[in-house]
CSV table of C-alpha atoms in Angstrom, one decimal:
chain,number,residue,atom,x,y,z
R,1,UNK,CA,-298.6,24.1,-54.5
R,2,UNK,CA,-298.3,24.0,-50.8
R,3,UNK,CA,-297.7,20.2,-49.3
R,4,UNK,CA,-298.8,19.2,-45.5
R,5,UNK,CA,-296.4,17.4,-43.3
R,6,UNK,CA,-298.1,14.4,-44.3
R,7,UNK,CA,-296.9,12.1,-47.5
R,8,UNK,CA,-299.3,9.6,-48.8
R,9,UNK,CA,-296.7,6.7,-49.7
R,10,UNK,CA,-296.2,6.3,-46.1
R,11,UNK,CA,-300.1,6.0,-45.4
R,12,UNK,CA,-300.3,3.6,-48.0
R,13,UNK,CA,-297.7,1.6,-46.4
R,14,UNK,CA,-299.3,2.3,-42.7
R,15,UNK,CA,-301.9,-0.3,-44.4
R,16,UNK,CA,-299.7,-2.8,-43.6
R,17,UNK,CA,-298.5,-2.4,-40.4
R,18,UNK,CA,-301.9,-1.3,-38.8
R,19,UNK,CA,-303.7,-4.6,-37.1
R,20,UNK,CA,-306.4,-5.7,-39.8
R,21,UNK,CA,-308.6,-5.2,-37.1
R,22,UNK,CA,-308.9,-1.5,-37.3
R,23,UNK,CA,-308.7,-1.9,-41.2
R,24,UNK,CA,-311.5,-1.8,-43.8
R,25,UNK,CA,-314.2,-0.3,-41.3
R,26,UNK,CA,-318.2,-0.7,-42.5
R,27,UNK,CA,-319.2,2.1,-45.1
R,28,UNK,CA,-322.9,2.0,-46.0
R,29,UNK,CA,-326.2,3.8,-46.5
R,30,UNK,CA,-328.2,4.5,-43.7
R,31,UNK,CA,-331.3,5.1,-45.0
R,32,UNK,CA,-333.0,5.3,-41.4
R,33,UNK,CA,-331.3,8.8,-40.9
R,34,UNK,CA,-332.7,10.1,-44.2
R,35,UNK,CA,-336.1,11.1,-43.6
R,36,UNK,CA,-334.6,13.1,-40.7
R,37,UNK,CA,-331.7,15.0,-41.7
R,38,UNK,CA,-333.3,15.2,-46.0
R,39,UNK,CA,-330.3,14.1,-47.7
R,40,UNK,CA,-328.3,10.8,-48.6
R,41,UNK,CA,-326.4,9.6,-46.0
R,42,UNK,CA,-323.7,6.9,-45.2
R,43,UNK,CA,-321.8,6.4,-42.4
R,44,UNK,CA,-317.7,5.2,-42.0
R,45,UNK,CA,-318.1,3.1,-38.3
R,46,UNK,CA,-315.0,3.3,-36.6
R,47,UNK,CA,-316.8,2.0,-32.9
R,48,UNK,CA,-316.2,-1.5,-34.3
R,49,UNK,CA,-313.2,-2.7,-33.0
R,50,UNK,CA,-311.7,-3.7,-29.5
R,51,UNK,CA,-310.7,0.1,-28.7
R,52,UNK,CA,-314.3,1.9,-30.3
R,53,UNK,CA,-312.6,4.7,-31.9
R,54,UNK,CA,-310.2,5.0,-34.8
R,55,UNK,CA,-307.4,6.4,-32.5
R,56,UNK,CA,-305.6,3.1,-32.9
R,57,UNK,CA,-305.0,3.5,-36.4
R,58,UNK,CA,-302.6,6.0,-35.6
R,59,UNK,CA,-300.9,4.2,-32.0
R,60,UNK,CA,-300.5,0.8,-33.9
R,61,UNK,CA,-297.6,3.0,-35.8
R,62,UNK,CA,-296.1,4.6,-33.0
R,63,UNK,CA,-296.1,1.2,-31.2
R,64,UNK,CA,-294.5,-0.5,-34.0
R,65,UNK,CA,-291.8,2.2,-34.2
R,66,UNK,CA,-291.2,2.0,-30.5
R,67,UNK,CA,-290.8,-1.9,-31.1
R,68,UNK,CA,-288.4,-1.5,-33.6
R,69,UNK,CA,-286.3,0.9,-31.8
R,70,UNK,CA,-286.3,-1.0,-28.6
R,71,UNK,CA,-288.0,1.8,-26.7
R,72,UNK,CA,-289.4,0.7,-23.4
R,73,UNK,CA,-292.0,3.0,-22.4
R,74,UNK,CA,-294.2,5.9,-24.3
R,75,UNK,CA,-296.5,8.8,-22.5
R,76,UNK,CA,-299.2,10.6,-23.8
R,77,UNK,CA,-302.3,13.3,-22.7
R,78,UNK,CA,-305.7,11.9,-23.7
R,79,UNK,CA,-309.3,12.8,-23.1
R,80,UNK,CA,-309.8,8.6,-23.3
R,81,UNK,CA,-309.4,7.7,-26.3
R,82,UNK,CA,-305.7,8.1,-27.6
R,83,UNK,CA,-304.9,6.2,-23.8
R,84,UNK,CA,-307.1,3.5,-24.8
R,85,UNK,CA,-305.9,3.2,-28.1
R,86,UNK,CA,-302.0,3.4,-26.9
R,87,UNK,CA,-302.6,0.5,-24.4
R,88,UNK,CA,-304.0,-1.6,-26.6
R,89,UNK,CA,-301.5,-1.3,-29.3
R,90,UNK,CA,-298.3,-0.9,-26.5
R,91,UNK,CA,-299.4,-3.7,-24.3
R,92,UNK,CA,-298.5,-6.7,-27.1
R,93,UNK,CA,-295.6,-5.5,-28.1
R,94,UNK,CA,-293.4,-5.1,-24.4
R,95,UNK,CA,-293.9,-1.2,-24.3
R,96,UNK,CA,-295.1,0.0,-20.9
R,97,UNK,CA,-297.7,3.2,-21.0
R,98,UNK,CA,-298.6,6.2,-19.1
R,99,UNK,CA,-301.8,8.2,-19.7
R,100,UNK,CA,-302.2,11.8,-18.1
R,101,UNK,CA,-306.3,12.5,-18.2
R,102,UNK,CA,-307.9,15.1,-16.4
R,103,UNK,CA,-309.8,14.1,-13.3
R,104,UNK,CA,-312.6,15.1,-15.5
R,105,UNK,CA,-312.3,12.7,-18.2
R,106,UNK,CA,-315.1,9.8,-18.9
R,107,UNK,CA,-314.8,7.4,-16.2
R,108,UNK,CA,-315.3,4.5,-18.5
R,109,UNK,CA,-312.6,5.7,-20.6
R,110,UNK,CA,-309.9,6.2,-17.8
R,111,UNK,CA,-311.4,2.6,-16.3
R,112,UNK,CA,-310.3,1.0,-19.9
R,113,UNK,CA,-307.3,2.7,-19.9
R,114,UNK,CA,-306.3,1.2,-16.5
R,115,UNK,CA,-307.9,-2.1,-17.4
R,116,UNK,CA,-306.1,-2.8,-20.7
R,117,UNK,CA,-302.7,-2.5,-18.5
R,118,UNK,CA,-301.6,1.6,-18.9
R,119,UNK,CA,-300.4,3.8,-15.7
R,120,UNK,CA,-303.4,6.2,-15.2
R,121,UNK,CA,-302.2,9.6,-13.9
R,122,UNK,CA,-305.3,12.3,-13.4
R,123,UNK,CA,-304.7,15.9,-13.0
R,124,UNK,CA,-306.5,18.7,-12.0
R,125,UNK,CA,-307.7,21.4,-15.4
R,126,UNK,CA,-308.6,20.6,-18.8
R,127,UNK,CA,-306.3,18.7,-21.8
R,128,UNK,CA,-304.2,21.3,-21.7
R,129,UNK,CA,-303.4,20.7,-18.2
R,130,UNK,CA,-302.5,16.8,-19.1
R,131,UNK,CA,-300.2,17.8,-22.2
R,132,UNK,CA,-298.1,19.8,-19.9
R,133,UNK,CA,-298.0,17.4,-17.6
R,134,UNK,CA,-297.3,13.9,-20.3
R,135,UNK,CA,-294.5,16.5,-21.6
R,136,UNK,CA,-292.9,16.8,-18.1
R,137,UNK,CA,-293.1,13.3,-17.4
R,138,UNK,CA,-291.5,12.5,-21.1
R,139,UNK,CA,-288.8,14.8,-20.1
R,140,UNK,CA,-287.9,13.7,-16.9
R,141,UNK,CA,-287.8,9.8,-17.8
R,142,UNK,CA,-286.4,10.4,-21.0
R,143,UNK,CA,-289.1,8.4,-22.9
R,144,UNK,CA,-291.1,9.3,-25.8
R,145,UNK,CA,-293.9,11.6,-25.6
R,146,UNK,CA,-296.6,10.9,-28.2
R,147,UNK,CA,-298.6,13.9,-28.7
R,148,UNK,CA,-302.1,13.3,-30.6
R,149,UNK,CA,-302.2,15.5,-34.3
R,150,UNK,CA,-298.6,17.1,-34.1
R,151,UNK,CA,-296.9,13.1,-34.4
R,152,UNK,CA,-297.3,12.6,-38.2
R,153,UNK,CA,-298.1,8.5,-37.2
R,154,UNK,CA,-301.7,10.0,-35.4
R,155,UNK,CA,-302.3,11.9,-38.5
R,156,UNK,CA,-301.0,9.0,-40.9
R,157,UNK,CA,-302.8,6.4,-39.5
R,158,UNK,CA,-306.2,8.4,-39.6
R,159,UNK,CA,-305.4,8.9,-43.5
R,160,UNK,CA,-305.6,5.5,-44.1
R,161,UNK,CA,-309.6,6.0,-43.2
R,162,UNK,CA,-309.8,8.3,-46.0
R,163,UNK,CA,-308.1,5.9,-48.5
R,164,UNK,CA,-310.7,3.4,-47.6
R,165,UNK,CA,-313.1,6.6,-48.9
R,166,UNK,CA,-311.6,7.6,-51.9
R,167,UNK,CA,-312.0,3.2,-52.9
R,168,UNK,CA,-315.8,3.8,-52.0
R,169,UNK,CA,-317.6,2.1,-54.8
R,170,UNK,CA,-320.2,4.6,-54.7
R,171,UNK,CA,-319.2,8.4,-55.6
R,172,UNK,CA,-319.7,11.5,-52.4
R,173,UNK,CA,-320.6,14.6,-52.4
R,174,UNK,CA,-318.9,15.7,-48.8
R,175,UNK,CA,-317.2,14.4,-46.0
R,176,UNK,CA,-318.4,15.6,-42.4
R,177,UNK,CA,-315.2,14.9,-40.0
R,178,UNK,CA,-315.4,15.6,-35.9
R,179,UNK,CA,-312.5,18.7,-35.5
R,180,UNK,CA,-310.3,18.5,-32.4
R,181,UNK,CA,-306.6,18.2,-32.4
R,182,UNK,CA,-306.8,17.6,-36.2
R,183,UNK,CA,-305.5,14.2,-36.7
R,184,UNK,CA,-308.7,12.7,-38.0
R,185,UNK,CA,-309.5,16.0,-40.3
R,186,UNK,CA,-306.0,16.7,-41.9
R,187,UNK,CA,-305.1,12.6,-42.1
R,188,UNK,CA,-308.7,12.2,-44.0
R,189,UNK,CA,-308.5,15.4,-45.8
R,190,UNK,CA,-305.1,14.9,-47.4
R,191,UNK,CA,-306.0,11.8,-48.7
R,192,UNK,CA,-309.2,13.0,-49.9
R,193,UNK,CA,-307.5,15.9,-51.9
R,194,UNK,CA,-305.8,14.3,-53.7
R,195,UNK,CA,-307.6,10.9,-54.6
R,196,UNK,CA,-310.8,12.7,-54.7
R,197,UNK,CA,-310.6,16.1,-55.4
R,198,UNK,CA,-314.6,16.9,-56.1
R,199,UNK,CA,-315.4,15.4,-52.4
R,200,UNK,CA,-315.9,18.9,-49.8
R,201,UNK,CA,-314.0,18.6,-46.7
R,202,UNK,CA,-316.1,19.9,-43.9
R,203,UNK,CA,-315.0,19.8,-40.3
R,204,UNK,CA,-317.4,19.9,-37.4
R,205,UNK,CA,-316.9,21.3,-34.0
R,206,UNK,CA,-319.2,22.1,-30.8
R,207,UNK,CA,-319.8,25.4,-30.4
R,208,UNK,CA,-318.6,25.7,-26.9
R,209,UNK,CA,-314.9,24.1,-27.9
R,210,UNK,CA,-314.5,26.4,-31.0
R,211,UNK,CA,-310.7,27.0,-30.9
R,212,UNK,CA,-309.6,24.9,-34.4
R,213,UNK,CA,-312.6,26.5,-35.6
R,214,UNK,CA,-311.2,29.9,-35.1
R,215,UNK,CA,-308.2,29.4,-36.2
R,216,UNK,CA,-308.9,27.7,-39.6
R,217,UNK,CA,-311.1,30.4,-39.9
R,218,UNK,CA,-308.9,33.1,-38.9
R,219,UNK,CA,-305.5,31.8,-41.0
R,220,UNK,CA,-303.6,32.0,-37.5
R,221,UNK,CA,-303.4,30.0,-34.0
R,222,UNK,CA,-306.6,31.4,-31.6
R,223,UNK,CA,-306.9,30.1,-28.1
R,224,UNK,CA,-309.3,30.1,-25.8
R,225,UNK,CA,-310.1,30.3,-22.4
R,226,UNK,CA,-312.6,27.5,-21.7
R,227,UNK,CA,-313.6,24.0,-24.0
R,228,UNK,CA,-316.6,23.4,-21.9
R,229,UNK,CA,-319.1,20.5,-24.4
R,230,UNK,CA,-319.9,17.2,-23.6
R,231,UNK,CA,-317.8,16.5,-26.5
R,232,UNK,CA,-314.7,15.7,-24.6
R,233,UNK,CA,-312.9,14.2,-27.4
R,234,UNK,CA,-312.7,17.2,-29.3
R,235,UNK,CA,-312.3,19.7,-26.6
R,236,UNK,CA,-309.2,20.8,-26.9
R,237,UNK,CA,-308.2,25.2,-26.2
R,238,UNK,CA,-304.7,25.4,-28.3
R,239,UNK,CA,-304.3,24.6,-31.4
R,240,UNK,CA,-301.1,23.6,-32.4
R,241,UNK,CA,-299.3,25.6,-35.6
R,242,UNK,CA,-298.1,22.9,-37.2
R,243,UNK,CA,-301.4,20.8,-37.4
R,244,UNK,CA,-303.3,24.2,-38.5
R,245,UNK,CA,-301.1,25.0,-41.4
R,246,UNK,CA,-302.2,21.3,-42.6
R,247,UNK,CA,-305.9,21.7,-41.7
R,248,UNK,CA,-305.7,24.9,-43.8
R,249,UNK,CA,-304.7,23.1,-46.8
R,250,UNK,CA,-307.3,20.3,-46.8
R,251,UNK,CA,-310.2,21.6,-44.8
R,252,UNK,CA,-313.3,23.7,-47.5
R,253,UNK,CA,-314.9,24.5,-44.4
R,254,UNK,CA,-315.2,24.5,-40.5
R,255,UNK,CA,-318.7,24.9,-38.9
R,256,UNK,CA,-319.9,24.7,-35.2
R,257,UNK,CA,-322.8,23.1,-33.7
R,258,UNK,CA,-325.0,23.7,-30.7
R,259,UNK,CA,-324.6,20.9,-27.4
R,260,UNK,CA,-328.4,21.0,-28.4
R,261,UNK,CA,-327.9,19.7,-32.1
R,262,UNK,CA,-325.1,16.7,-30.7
R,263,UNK,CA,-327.2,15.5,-28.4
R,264,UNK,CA,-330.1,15.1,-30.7
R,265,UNK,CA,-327.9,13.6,-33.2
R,266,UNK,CA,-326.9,10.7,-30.7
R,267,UNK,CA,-330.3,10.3,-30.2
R,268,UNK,CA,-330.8,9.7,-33.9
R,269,UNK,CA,-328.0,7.5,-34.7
R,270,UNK,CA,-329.6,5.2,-31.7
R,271,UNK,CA,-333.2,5.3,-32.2
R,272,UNK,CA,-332.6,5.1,-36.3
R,273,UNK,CA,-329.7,3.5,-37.0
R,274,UNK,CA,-328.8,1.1,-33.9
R,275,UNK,CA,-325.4,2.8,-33.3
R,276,UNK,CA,-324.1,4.2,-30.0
R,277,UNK,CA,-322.1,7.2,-30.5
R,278,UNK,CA,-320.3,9.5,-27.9
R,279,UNK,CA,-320.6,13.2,-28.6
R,280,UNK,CA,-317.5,13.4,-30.7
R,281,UNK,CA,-319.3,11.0,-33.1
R,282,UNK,CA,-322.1,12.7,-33.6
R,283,UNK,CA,-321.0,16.0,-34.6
R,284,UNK,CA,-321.2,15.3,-37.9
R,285,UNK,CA,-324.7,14.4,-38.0
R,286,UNK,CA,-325.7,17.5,-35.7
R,287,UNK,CA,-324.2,19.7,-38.6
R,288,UNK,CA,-326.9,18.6,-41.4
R,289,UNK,CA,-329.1,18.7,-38.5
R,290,UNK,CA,-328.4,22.5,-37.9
R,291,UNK,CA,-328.4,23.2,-42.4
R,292,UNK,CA,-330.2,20.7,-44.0
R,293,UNK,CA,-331.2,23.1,-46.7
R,294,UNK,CA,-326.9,22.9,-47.4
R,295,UNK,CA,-326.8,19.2,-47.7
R,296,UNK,CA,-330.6,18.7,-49.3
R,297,UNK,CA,-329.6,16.2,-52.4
R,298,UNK,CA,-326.5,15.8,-51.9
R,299,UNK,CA,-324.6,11.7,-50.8
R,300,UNK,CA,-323.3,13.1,-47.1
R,301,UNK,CA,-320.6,10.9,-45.7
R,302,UNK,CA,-320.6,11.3,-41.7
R,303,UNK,CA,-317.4,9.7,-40.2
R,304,UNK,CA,-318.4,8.1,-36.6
R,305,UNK,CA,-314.7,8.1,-34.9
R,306,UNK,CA,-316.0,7.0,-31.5
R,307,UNK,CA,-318.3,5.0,-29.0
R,308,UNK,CA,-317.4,5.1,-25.9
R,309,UNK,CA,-319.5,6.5,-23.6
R,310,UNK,CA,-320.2,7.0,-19.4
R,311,UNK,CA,-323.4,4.9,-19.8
R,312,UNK,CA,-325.3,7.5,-17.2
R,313,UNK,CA,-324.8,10.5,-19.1
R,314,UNK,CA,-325.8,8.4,-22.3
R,315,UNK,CA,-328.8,7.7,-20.9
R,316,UNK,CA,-329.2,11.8,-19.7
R,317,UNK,CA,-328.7,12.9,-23.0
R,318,UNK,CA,-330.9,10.6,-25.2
R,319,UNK,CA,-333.3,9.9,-22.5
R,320,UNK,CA,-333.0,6.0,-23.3
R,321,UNK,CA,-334.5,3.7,-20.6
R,322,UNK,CA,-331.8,2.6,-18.5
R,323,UNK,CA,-332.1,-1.0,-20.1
R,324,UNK,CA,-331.6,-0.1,-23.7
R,325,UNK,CA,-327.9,0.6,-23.0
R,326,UNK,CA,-325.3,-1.3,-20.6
């Protein structure tokens, strides 16, 4: 049987090297959602530490390592997140960062990223723009480059969400997991297959950022020429082979969703459930949204990976009044 590049003794011991703080995240029922999207559904909240995604999971490794090696300094390409994540872990431990971001990029994000101590540098273009440009900059300084979903420690750290799954004291049907570079779908489907074998594996992408998509569902790399959603977290055009090959093995299915259908579901995760979720977040819940007839009576687990949002365009797409969110 084929094997991904990802080996779960190491995510078991990730467990203890990851800050507790990222560990052990809320799973529950939310029954508020029910009536709307007609099946059982509980979320995995990974907004509820200091960096509101689960990116650090995977940078409190690659800090660690650095430490341990007596690196100095680490680069990466991030959409907000990753950079946020990488600061946060970095900054205690003596290593200094540098984020590449498109100019594009959330402004909160790239203001947290400057604020928890990182060098910001934008660029003009997408992601792909700021991967080429964190490579460069790796190259020239001779530091390391941490690139999100190809570096097993992303991938790894992610997993250990799924082991927190698989201990669930109530049983699943599915899994619904936001699909961009693949860190968060291949760490949480490895785990998943083989500590819970019966669970489905479904990735979730916006329509208009399809490229992972494609490619599961074509069995080779597909590129594209634009990622244009408001899911920024997810919106990456090249897939890399190596992180494909993995999705391939642990992903039962890939579906896209309309801007339309994530928007509504952010809407529905604050008006019924309390929770603020950026785009990314809510893919999974604009996916039983868009087939509830797929998911009618079954125990859906929808995994929110991030909160961090530009508070105007939060406001935009949920149409909350502007005091209900600061």
């Amino acid at each position: 049987m084929q094997r991904t590049r990802l080996d779960t003794a190491r995510i078991r011991a990730a467990r203890r090297v990851i800050d507790p703080v990222f560990l052990d995240t809320p799973l529950y029922r939310c029954e508020a959602l029910e009536p709307d999207l007609g099946c059982e559904v509980s979320i995995k909240l990974e907004t509820a530490n200091p960096v509101r995604s689960f990116k650090a999971r995977g940078t409190e490794l690659v800090a660690a390592k650095l430490a341990a090696t007596g690196a100095s300094a680490v680069v990466c390409a991030s959409a907000g997140n990753l950079g946020q994540a990488l600061a946060w872990s970095a900054r205690g431990r003596g290593i200094d960062v540098t984020v590449v971001a498109s100019r594009s990029a959330t402004a909160a994000k790239l203001d947290r990223i400057r604020a928890l101590g990182a060098r910001l540098e934008l660029v003009d273009g997408d992601h792909e723009s700021a991967r080429e440009r964190a490579a460069a900059l790796a190259r020239r300084d001779g530091i390391r480059l941490l690139e999100d979903s190809l570096d097993l420690e992303t991938c790894e750290g992610a997993a250990t969400i799924g082991l927190e799954l698989a201990a669930a004291a109530r049983p699943f049907d599915a899994v619904l997991i936001a699909l961009g570079g693949g860190a968060l779908a291949t760490g949480v489907g490895h785990v998943l297959k083989e500590a819970a074998p019966g669970v489905e594996v479904i990735c979730v992408q916006p329509l208009r950022a399809p490229a992972m998509t494609l490619s599961w569902r074509a069995r080779r790399v597909v590129t594209t020429d634009s990622a244009d959603t408001i899911a920024d977290g997810v919106a990456g055009r090249c897939p890399l082979p190596a992180v494909l090959g993995d999705l391939l093995l642990v992903a039962d299915d890939a579906v896209l969703v309309e801007e339309a259908s994530i928007v509504a579901g952010m809407r529905l995760l604050l008006d019924r459930a309390g929770l603020v979720a950026e785009p990314s977040a809510a893919l999974g819940v604009a996916a039983i949204l868009e087939d509830r007839d797929r998911f009618a009576g079954r125990h859906v687990v929808t995994l929110l990976c991030g909160g961090n949002v530009d508070a105007r365009a939060y406001r935009r797409w949920v149409g909350a009044a502007p005091g209900r969110i600061r």
